[in-house]
Coordinates of C-alpha atoms in Angstrom, one line a residue:
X1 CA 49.1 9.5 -21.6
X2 CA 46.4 10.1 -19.4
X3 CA 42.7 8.3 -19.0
X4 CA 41.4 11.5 -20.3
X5 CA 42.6 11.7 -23.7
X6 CA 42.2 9.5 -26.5
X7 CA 43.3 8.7 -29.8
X8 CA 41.1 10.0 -32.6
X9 CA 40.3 10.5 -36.3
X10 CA 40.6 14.2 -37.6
X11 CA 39.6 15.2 -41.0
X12 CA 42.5 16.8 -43.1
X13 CA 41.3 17.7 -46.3
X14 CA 40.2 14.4 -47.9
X15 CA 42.7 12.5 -46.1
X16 CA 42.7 11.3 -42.3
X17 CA 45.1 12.0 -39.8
X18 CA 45.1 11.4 -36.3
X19 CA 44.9 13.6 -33.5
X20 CA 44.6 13.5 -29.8
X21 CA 41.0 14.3 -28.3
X22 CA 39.9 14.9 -25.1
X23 CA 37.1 12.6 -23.3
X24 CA 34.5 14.7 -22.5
X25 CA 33.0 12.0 -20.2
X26 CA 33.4 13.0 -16.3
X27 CA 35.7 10.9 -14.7
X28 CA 35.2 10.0 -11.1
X29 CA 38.0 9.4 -8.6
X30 CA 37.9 5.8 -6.6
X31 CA 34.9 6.1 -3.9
X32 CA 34.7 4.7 -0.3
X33 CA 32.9 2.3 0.9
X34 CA 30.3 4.0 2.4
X35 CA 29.7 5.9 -1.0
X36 CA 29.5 2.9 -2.5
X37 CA 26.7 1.5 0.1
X38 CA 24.5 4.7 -0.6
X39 CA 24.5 4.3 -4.3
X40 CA 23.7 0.6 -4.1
X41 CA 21.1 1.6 -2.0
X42 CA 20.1 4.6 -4.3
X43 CA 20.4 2.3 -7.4
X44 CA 17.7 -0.3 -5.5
X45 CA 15.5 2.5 -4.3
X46 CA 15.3 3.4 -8.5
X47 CA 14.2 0.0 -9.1
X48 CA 11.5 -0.1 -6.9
X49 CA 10.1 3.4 -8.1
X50 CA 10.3 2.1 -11.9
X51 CA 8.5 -0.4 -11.2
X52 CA 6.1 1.1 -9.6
X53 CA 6.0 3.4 -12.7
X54 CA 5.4 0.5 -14.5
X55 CA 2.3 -0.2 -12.6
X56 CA 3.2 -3.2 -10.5
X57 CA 1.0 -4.1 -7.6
X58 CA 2.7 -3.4 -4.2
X59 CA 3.0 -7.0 -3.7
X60 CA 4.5 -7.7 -6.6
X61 CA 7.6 -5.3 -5.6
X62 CA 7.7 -6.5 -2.4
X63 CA 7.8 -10.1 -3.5
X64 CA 10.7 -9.0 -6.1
X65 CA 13.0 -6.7 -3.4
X66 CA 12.7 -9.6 -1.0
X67 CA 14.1 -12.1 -3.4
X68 CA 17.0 -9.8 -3.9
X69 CA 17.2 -8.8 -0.7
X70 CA 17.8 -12.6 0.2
X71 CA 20.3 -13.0 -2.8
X72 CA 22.7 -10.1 -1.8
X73 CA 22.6 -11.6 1.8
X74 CA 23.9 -14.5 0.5
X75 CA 26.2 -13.1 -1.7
X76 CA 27.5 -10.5 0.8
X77 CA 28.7 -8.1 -1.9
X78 CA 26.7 -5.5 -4.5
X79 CA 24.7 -7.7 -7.0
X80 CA 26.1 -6.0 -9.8
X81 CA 29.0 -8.6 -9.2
X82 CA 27.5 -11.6 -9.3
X83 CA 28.5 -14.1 -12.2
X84 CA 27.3 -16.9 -13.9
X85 CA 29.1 -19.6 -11.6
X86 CA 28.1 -17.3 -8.9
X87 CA 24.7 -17.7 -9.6
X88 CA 25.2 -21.7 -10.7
X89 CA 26.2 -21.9 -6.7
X90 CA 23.2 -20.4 -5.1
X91 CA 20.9 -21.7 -7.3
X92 CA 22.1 -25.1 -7.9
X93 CA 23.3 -25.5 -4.4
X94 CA 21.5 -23.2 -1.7
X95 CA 18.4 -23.4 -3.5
X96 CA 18.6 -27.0 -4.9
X97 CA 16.0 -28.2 -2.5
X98 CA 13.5 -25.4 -2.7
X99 CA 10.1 -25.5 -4.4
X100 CA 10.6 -24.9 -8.1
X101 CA 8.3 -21.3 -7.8
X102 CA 10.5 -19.8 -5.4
X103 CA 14.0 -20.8 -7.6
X104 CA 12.2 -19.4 -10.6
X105 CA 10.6 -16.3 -8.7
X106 CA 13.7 -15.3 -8.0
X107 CA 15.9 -15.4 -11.5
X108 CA 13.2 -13.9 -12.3
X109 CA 13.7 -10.9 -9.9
X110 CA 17.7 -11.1 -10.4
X111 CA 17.5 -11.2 -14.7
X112 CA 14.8 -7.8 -14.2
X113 CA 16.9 -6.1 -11.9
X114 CA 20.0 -6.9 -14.0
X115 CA 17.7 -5.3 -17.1
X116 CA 17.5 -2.2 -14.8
X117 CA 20.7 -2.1 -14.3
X118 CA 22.3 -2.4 -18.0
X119 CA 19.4 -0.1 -18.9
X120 CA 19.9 2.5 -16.3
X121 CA 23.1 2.4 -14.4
X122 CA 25.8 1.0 -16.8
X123 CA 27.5 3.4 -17.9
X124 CA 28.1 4.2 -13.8
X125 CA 28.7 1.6 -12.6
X126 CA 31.9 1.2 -15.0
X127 CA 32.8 4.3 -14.1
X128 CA 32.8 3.8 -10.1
X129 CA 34.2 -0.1 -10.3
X130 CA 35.8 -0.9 -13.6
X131 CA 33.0 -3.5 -14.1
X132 CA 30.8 -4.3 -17.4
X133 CA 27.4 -5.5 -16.0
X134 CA 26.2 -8.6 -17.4
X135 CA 23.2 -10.8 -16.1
X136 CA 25.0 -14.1 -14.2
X137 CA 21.2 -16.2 -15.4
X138 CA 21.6 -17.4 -19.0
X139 CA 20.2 -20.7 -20.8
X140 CA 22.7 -22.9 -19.5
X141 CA 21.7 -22.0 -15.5
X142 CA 18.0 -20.7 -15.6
X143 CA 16.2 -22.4 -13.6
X144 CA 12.9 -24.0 -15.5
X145 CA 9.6 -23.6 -14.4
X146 CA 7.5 -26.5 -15.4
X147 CA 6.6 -29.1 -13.1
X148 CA 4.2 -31.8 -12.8
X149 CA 0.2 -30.6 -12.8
X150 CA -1.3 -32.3 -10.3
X151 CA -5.0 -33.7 -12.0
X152 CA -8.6 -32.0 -10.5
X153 CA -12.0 -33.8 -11.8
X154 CA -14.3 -31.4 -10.4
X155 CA -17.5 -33.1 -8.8
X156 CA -20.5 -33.4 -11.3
X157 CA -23.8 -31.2 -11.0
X158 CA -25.9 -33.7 -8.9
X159 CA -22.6 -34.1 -6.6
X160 CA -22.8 -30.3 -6.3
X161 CA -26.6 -30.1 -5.3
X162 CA -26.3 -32.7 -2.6
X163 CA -23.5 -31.0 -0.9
X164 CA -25.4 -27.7 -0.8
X165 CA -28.9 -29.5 -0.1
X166 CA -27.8 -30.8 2.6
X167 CA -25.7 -28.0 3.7
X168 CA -28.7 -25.6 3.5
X169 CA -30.2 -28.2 5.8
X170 CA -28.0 -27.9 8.6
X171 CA -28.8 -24.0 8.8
X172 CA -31.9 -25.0 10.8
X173 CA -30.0 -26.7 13.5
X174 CA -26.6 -25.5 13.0
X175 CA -25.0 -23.5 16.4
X176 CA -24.2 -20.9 15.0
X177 CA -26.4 -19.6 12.5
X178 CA -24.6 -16.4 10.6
X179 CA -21.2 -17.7 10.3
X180 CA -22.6 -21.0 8.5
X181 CA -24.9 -18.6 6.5
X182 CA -22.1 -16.6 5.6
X183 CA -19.9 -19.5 4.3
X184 CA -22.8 -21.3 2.9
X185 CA -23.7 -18.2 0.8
X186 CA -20.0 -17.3 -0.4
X187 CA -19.5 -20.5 -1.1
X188 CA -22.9 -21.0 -3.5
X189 CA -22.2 -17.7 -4.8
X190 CA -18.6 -18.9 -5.7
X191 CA -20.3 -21.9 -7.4
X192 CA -22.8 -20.0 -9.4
X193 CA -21.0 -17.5 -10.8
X194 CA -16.9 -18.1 -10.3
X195 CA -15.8 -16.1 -7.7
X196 CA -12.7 -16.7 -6.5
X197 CA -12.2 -17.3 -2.8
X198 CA -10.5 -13.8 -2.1
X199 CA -13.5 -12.3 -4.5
X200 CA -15.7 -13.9 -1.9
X201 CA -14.3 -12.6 1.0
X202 CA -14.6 -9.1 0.3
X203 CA -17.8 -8.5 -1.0
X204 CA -20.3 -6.6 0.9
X205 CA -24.1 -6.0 0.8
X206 CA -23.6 -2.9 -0.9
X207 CA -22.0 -4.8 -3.8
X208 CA -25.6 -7.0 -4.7
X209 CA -26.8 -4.1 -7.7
X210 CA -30.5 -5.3 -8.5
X211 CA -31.0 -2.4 -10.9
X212 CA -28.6 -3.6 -13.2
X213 CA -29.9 -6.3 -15.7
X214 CA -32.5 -9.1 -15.9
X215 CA -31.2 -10.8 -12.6
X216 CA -28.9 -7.8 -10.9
X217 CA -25.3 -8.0 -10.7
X218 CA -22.4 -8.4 -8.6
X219 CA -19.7 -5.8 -8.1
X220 CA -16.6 -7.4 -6.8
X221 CA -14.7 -4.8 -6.3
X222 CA -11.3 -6.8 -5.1
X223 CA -11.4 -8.7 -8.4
X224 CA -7.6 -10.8 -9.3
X225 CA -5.5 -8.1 -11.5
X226 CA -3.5 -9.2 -14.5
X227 CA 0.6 -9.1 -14.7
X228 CA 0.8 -7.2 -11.4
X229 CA -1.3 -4.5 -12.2
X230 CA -2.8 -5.2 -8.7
X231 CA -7.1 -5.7 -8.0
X232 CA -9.0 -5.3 -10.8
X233 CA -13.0 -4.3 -10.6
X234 CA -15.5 -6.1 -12.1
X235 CA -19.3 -6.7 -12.6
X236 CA -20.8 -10.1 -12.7
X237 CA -24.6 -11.1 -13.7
X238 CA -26.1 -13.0 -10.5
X239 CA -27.4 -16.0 -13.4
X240 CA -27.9 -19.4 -12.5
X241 CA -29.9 -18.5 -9.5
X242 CA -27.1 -16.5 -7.7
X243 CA -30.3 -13.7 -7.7
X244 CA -31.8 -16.2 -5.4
X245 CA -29.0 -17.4 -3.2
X246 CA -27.9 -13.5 -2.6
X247 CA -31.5 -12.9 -1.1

């Protein structure tokens, strides 16, 4: 009997009987290897516009397509095929030495691609290859992603006012004057008032609001997003005397 018919249930009365149905589902002759190629590369190009739907930062996308990228180099056929031992030999053996970020980074990047997949294009990608998808990371091969935390004692308040005392005291004498005024300043502001070193970097002169509070404000305008939503703006009180270090 052919693929396209099936076996079914057919009501007779209050009994059953059964009855041969036809499967509505379209059913797609074998495809070459170049159609193949374009809907992988279809399939991908999806990915990346779903998460960018999602609201991921550009970075964030890139980050994720180049750990794929990297795996389906390796692996040298669709992803779609990779299995758990598969995925036990790349990342217990290629990447055995590799920081523990990047091994987890990129499980990461395969188990959400994977979701995308069984979400998206399962149905599909039965139909074209006879193949169920199924995620090759589980809880017997994720990688893990703690690791030792390295101890910081920030320097104490009097520590703190020496180094900038007599950092403000080489500005006198210093070659050159505006890049040590620069970094002196970013880095007091950074002190004052917890800017992060990127924060720092790309605030202007046009961001130092004095109409806005007791003391003005600061708006950094480059400020660190959350979950990949990408920069995030944000307006910070110049207290502590930031007012002062920012004239």
């Amino acid at each position: 009997m052919s693929d396209r018919f099936t076996i079914g249930l057919k009501v007779r009365g209050l009994g059953l009987a059964l009855a041969v149905v036809r499967d509505l589902r379209d059913v797609r002759p074998p495809v070459t290897a170049e159609e193949l190629e374009q809907f992988e590369t279809d399939v991908l190009a999806g990915f990346v516009l779903a998460r960018a739907s999602a609201g991921l930062a550009d970075g964030t996308i890139r980050g994720d397509v180049g750990h794929l990228e990297q795996m389906r180099s390796w692996f040298g056929r669709p992803l779609w095929e990779m299995e758990p031992p598969d995925a036990d030999a790349y990342f217990g053996k290629v990447l055995r030495a590799s920081p523990s970020g990047t091994r987890l980074g990129r499980s990461q990047a395969l188990t959400t691609y994977f979701l995308f997949l069984e979400l998206r294009h399962k149905v599909e990608i039965h139909r074209i290859t006879g193949r169920v998808i199924e995620c090759p990371i589980d809880e017997m091969n994720r990688p893990r992603g703690s690791k030792d935390v390295a101890l910081r004692i920030p320097p104490s308040g009097p520590d703190v006012k020496t180094l900038f005392a007599v950092w403000g005291g080489e500005l006198a004498t210093c070659r050159q004057f505006a890049p040590t005024a620069r970094n002196y300043t970013a880095s007091k502001l950074m002190s004052q008032v917890g800017l992060r070193v990127s924060e720092a970097c790309k605030l202007d002169l046009a961001d130092i609001k004095w109409d806005l509070g007791r003391f003005g404000k600061l708006h950094v305008r480059h400020g660190k997003g959350a979950r990949g939503s990408g920069p995030r703006e944000r307006m910070v009180p110049l207290i502590d005397g930031a007012d002062r270090t920012a004239t």
